[in-house]
Tab-separated table of C-alpha atoms and ligand atoms in Angstrom:
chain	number	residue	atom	x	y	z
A	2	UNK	CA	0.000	0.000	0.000
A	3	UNK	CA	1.734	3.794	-0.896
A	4	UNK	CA	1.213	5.552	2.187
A	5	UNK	CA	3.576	8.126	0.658
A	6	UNK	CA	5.479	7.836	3.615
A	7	UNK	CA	9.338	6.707	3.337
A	8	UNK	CA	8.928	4.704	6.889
A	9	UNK	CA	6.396	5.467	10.149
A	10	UNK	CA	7.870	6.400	13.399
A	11	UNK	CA	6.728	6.004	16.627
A	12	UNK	CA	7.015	6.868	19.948
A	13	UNK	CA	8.179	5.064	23.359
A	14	UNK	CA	4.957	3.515	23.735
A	15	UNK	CA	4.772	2.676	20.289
A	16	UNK	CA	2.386	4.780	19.120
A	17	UNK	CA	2.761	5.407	15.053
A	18	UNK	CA	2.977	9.489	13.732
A	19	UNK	CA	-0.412	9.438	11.704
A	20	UNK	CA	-2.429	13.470	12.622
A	21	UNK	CA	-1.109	16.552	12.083
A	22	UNK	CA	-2.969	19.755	13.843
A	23	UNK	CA	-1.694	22.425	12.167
A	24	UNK	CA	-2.694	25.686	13.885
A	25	UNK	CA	-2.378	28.795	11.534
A	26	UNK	CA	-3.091	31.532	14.216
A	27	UNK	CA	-3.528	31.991	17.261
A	28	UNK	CA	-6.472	34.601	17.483
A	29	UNK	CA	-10.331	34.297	16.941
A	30	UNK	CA	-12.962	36.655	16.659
A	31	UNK	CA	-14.813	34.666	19.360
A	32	UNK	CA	-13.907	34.780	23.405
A	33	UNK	CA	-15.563	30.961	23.992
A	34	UNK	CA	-15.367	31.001	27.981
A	35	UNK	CA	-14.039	27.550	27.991
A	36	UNK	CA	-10.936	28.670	25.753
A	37	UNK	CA	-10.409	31.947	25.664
A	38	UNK	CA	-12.564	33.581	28.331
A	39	UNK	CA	-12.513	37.680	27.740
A	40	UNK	CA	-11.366	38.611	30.880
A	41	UNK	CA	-7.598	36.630	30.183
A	42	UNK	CA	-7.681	37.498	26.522
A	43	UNK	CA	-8.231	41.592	26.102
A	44	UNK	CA	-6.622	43.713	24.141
A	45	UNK	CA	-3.341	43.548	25.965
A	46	UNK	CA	-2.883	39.896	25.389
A	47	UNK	CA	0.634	39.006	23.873
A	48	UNK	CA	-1.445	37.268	20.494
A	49	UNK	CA	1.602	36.105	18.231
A	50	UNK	CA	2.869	38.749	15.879
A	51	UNK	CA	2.570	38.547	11.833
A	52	UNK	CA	6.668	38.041	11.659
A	53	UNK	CA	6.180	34.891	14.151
A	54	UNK	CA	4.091	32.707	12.270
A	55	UNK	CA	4.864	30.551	10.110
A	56	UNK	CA	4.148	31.147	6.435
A	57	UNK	CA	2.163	28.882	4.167
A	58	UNK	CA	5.463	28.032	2.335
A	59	UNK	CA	6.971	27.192	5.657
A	60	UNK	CA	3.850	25.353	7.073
A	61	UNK	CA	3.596	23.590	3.883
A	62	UNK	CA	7.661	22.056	3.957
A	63	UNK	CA	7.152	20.719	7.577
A	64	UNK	CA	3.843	19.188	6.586
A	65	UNK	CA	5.808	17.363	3.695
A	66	UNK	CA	8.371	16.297	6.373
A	67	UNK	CA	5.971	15.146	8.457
A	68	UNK	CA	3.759	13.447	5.600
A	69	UNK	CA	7.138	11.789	4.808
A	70	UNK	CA	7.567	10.505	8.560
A	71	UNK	CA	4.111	8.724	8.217
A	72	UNK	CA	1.322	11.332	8.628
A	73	UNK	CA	-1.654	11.071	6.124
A	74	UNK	CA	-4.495	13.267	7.689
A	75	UNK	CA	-3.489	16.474	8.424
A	76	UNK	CA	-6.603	19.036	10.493
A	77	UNK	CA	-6.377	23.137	10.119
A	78	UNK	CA	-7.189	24.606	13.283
A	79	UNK	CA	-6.252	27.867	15.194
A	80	UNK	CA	-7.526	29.834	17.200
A	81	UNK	CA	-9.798	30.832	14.143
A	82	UNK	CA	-8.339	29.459	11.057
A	83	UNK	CA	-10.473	31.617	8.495
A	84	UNK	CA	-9.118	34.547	10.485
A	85	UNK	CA	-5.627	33.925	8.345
A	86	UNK	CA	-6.253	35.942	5.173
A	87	UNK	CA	-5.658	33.139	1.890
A	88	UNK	CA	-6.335	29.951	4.006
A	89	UNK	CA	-7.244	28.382	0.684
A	90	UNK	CA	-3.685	29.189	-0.748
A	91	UNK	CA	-2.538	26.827	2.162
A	92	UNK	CA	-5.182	24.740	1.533
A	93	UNK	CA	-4.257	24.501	-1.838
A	94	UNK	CA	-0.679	23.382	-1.094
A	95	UNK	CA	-1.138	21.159	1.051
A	96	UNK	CA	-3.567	18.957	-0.658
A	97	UNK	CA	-0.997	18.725	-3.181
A	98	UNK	CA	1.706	16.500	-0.591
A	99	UNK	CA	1.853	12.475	-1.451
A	100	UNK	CA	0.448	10.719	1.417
A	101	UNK	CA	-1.978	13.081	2.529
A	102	UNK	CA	-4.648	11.665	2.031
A	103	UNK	CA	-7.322	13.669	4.713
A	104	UNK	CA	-7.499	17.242	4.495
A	105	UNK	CA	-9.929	18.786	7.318
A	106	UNK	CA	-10.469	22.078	9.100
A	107	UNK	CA	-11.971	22.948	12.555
A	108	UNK	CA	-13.719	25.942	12.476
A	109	UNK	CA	-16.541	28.449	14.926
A	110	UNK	CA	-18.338	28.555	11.427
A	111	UNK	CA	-18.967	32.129	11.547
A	112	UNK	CA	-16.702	32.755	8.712
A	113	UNK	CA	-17.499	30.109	6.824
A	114	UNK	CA	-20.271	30.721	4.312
A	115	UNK	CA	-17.879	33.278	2.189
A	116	UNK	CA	-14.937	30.776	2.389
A	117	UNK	CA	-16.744	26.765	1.699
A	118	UNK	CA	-16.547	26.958	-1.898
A	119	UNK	CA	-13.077	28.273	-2.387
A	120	UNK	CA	-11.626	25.869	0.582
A	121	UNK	CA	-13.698	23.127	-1.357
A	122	UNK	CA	-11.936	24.041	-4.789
A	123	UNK	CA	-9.080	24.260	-2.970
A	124	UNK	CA	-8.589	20.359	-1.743
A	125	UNK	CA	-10.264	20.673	1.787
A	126	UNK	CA	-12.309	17.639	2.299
A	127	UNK	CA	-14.191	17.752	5.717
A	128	UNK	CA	-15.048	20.548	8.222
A	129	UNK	CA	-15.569	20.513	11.800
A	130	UNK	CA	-18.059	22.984	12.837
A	131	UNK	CA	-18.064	23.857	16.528
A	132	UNK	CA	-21.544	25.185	17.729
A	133	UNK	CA	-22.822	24.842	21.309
A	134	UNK	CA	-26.460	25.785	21.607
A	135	UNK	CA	-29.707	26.797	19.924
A	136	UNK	CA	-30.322	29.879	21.939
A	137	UNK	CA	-29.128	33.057	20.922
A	138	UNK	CA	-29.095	34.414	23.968
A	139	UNK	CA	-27.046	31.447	25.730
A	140	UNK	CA	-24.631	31.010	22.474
A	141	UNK	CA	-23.556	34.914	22.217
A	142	UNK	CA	-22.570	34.261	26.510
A	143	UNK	CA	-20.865	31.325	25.644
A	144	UNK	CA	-19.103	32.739	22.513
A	145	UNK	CA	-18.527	35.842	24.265
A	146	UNK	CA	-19.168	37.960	21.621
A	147	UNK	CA	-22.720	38.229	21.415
A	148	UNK	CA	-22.206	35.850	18.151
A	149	UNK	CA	-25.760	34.781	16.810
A	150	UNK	CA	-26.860	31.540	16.542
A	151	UNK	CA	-27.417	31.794	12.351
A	152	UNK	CA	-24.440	32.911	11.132
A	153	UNK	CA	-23.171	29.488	12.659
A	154	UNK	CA	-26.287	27.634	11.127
A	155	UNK	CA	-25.165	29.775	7.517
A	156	UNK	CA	-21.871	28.278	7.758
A	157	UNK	CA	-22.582	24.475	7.538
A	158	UNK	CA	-25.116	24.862	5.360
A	159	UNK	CA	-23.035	26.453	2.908
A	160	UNK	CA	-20.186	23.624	3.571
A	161	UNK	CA	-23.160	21.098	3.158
A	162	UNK	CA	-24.162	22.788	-0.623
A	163	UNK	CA	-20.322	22.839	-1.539
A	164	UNK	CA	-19.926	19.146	-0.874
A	165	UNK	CA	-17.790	18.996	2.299
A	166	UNK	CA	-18.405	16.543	4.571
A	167	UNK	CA	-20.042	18.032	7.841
A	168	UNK	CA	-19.238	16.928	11.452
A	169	UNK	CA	-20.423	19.755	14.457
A	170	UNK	CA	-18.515	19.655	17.343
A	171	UNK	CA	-20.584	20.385	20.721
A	172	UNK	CA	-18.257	21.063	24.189
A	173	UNK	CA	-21.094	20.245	27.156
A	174	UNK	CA	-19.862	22.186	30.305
A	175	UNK	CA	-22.544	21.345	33.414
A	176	UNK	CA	-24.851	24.418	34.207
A	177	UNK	CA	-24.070	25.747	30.598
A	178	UNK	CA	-25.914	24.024	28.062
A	179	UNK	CA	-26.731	20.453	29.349
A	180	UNK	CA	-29.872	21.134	27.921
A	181	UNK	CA	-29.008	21.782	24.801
A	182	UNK	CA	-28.249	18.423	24.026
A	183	UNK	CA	-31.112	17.287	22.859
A	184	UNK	CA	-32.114	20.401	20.719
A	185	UNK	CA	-29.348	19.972	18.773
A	186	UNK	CA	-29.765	15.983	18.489
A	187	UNK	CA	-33.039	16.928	16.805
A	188	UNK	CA	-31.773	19.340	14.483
A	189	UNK	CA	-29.518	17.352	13.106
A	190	UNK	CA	-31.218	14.328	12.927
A	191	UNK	CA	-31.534	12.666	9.092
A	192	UNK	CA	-29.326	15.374	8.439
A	193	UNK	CA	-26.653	13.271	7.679
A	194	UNK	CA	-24.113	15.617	9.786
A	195	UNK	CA	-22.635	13.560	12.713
A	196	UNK	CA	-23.164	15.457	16.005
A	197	UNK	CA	-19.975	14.929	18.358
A	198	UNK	CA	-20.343	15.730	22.000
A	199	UNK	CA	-17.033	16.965	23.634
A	200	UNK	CA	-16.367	16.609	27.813
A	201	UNK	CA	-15.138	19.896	28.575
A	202	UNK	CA	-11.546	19.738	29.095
A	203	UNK	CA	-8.665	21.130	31.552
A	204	UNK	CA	-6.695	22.541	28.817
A	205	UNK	CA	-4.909	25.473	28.984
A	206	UNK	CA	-4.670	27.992	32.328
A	207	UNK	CA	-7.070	30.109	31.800
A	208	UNK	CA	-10.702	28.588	32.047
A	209	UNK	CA	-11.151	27.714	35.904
A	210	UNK	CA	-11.895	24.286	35.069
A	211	UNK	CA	-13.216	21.908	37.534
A	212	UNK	CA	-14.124	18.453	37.492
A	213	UNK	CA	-17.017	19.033	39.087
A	214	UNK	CA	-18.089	20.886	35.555
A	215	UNK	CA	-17.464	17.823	33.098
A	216	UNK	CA	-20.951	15.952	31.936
A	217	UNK	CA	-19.360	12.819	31.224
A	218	UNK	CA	-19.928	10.375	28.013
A	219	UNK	CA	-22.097	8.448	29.983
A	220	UNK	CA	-24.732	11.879	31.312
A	221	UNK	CA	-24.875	12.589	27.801
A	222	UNK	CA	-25.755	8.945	26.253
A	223	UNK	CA	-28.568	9.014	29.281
A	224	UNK	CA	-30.082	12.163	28.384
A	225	UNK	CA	-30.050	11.363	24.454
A	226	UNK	CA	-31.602	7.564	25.415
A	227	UNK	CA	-34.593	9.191	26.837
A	228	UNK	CA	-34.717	9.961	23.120
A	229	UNK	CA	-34.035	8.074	21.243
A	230	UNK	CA	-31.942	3.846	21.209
A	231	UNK	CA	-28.417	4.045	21.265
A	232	UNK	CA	-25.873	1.151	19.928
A	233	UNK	CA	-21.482	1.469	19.989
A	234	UNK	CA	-20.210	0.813	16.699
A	235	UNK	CA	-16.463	0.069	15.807
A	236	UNK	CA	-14.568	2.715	14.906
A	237	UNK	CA	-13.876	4.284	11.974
A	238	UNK	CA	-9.752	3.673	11.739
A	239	UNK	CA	-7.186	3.250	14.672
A	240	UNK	CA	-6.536	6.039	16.776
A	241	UNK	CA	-10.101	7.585	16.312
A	242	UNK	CA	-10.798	10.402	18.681
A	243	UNK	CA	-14.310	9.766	18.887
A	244	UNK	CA	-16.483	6.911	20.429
A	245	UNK	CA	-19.161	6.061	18.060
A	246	UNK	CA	-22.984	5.173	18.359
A	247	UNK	CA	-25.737	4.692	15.949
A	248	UNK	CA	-30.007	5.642	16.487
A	249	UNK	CA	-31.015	2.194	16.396
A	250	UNK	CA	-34.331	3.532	14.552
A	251	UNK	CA	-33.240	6.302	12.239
A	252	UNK	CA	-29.861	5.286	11.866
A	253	UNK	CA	-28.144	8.670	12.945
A	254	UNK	CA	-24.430	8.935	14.143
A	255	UNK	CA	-23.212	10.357	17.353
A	256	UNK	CA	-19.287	11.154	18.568
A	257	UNK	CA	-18.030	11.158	22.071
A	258	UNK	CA	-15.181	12.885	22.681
A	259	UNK	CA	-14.494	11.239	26.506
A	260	UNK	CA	-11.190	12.475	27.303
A	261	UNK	CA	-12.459	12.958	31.127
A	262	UNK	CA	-13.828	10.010	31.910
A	263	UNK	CA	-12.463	7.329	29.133
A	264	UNK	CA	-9.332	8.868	27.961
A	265	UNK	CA	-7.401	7.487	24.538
A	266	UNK	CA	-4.138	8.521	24.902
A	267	UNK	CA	-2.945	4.759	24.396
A	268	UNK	CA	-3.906	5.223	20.566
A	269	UNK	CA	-2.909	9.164	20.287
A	270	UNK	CA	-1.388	9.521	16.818
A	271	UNK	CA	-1.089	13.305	16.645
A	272	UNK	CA	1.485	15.900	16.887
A	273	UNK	CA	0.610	19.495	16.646
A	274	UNK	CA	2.013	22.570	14.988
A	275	UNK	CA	1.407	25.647	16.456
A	276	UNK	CA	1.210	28.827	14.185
A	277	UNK	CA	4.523	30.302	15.327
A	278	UNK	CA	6.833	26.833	14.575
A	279	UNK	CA	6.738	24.125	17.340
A	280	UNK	CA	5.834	21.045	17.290
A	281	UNK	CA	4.034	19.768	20.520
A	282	UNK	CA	3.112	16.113	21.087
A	283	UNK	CA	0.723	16.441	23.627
A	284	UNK	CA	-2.376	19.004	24.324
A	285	UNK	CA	-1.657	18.667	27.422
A	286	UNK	CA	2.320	20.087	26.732
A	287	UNK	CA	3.948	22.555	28.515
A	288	UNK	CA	7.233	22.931	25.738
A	289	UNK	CA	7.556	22.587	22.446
A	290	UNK	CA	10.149	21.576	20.099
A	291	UNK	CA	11.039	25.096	17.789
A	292	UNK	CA	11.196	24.748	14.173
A	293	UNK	CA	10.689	27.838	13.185
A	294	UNK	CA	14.512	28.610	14.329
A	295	UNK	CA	15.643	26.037	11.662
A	296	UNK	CA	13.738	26.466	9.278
A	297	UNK	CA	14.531	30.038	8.801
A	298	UNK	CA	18.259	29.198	9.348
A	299	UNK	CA	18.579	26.961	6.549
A	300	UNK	CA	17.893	23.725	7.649
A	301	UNK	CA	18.277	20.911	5.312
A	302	UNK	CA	15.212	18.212	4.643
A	303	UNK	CA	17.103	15.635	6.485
A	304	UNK	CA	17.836	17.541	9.195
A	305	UNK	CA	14.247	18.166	9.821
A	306	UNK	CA	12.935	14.907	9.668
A	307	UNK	CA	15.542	14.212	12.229
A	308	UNK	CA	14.150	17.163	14.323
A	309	UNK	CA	10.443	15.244	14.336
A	310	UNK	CA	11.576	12.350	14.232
A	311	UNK	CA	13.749	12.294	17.381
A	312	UNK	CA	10.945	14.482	18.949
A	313	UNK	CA	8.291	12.097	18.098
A	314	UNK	CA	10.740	9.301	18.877
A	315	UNK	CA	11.175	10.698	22.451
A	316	UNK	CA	7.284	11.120	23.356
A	317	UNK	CA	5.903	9.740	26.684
A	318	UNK	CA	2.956	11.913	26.990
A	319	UNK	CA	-0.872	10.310	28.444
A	320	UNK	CA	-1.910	12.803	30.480
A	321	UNK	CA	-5.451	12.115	30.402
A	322	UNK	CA	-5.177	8.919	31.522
A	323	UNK	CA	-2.817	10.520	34.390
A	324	UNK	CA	-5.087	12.835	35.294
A	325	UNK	CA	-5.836	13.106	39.046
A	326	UNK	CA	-7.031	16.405	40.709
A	327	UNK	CA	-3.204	16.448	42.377
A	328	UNK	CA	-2.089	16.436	38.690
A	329	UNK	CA	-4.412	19.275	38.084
A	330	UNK	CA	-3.232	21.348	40.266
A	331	UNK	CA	0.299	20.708	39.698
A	332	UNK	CA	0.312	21.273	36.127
A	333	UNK	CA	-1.459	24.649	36.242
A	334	UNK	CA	-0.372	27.837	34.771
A	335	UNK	CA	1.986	25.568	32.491
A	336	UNK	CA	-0.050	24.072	29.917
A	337	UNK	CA	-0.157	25.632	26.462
A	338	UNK	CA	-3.450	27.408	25.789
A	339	UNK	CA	-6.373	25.498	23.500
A	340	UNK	CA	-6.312	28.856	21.630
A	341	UNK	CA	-2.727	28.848	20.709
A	342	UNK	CA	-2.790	25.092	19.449
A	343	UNK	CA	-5.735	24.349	18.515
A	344	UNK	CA	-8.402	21.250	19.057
B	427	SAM	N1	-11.946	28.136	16.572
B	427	SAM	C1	-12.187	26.851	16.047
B	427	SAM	C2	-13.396	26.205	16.686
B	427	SAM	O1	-13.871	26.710	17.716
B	427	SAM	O2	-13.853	25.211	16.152
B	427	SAM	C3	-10.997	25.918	16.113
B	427	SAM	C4	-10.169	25.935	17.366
B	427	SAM	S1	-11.031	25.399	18.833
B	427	SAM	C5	-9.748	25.539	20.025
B	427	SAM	C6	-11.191	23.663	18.501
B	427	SAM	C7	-12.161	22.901	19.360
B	427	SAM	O3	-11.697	22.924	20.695
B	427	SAM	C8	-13.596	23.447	19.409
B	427	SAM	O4	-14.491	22.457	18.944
B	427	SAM	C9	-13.825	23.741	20.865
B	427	SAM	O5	-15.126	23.458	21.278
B	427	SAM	C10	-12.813	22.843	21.534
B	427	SAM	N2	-12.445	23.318	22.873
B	427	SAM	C11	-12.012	24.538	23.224
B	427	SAM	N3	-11.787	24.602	24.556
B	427	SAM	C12	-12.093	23.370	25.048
B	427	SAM	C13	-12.089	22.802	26.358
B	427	SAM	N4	-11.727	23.496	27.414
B	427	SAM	N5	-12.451	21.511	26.467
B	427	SAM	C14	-12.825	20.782	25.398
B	427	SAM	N6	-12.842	21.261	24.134
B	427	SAM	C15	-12.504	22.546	23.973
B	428	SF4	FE1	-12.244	30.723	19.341
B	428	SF4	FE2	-12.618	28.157	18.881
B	428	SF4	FE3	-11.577	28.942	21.190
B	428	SF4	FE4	-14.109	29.473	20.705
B	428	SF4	S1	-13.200	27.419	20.895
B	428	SF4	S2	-12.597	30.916	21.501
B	428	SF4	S3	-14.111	29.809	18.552
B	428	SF4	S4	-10.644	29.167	19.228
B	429	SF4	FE1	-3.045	12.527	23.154
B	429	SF4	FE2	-2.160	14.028	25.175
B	429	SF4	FE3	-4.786	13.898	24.641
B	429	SF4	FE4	-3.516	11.792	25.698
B	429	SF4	S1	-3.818	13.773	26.660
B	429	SF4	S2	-4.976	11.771	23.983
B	429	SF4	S3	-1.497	11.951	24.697
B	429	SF4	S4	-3.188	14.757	23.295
């Protein structure tokens, strides 16, 4: 089979390079309170400056590297990733690499109904639409901006006309939107757009979170099951973030994201570039490994395969399935933000 890939690497627990998060920059036009809550990120916050990040030419040669080191889905992610002006251009060059052979993008949506059909000419496959509630009211708190519910809504359903494939992304966070769950199950019922729920996470340093404000897998499944009949199916490849189920009756799909309360860091095949040049293997990370210094001193191809290589080589992280509220604690005001490298 030609994975495009000259060999695959992996890591001390023998975990294969397959993912590539490639964040592009690390500001949004939302303030999500979960990830970047308004109060930590005003007007004075350090955001990375236009000389730090990466350009799409220099994005685009570690992508090969990497594709060449075994990675053949790559995911566009930020921040905002339609707030980098061209995204199609990158796009565009890196649905060109050999190997690649998923091309996706996370987005907030709000952006998006300009930008599908370009990104779709372009080579992007799939798009990940984050949306959280129903309510205007509750969604413009949550987003922090006041952001309405529609322009959301406007964005997958032009990314549905252009022919990407649709998954939304929910984040459940207890006393927020619990009961929102369902709302959203029915609007996107024989829709053919999976819904994924997400436990809300202790990324970053900045959101206050608490375990007693996770809704675990297992709350949601309950509340959907006085619903509707639920069955697990296998997953879709091997390292899959998502837990599956199907509506026994009308045949609907449904993602977990359980990284709470059933982590999967044993199958965790991604790395992640941030916009400004490292590479971090772990969301949970508190360093990086720079490439940006390198790159932009000349760096030969081999020499930064051996970079990733070595880095991924050298990996050790789980720390959800570390996690313990001591753990927590410890690791605060360390972690890199969710903002900075994306989901
Ligand atoms: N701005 C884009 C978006 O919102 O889709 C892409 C970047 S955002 C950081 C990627 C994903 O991370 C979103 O689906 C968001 O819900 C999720 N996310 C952010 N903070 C989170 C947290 N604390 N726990 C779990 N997921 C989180
Ligand atoms: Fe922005 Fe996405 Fe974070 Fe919300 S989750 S603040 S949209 S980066
Ligand atoms: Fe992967 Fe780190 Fe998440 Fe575990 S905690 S699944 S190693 S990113």
């Amino acid at each position: 089979m030609n994975r495009g890939s000259d060999h695959t690497i992996t890591d001390k627990f023998n975990r294969p390079l397959r993912d590539l998060r490639i964040s592009v920059i690390d500001r949004c036009n939302f303030r999500c309170t979960y990830c970047m809550p308004a109060e930590v990120f005003g007007s004075d916050y350090p955001f990375l400056k236009k000389q730090e990040l990466l350009s799409f030419e220099e994005i685009t040669r570690v992508a090969q590297s990497f594709a060449k080191l075994g990675v053949n889905k790559i995911r566009i992610t930020g921040g905002e990733p339609l707030m980098r002006r061209d995204l199609e251009q990158l796009i565009q060059n890196l649905s060109c690499i050999p190997g690649i052979k998923d091309l996706a993008m996370t987005t907030n949506g709000s952006l998006l109904s300009k930008k599908a059909k370009q990104l779709k000419e372009a080579g992007l496959k799939r798009v990940t639409i984050s949306l959280d509630s129903l309510d205007n009211e509750k969604f413009g708190r949550i987003n922090g901006r006041g952001v309405k519910v529609d322009s959301v809504l406007n964005g997958i359903k032009a990314a549905q006309e252009v022919g990407l494939k649709v998954k939304v992304n929910m984040l459940v966070k207890r006393g927020v939107n619990e009961h929102e769950i369902i709302p959203m199950a029915r609007l996107f019922q024989g829709t053919g757009t999976v819904l994924r729920f997400i436990e809300y996470m202790d990324v970053g340093n900045s959101n206050g979170w608490t375990f007693a404000d996770v809704i675990s897998k297992e709350d949601i499944i309950n509340r959907l099951e006085e619903e509707m009949r639920l069955v697990p199916i296998e997953p879709d490849h091997y390292g899959e973030v998502a837990t599956r189920y199907l509506n026994k009756d009308s045949g609907d799909e449904y993602g977990f994201i359980s990284s709470i309360s059933a982590p999967f860091c044993s199958s965790c095949t991604r790395a992640r570039l941030s916009a400004d040049g490292k590479i971090y293997t772990c969301l949970f990370a508190a360093n990086g490994t720079d490439l940006h210094t390198p790159i932009r001193s000349g760096v030969s191809d081999d020499e930064l395969n051996g970079i990733i290589s070595q880095t991924w080589g050298n990996r050790t992280d789980r720390y959800s399935e570390e996690r313990t509220p001591e753990k927590v604690a410890e690791r605060n005001k360390q972690k890199i933000e969710m903002s900075y490298i994306g989901g």
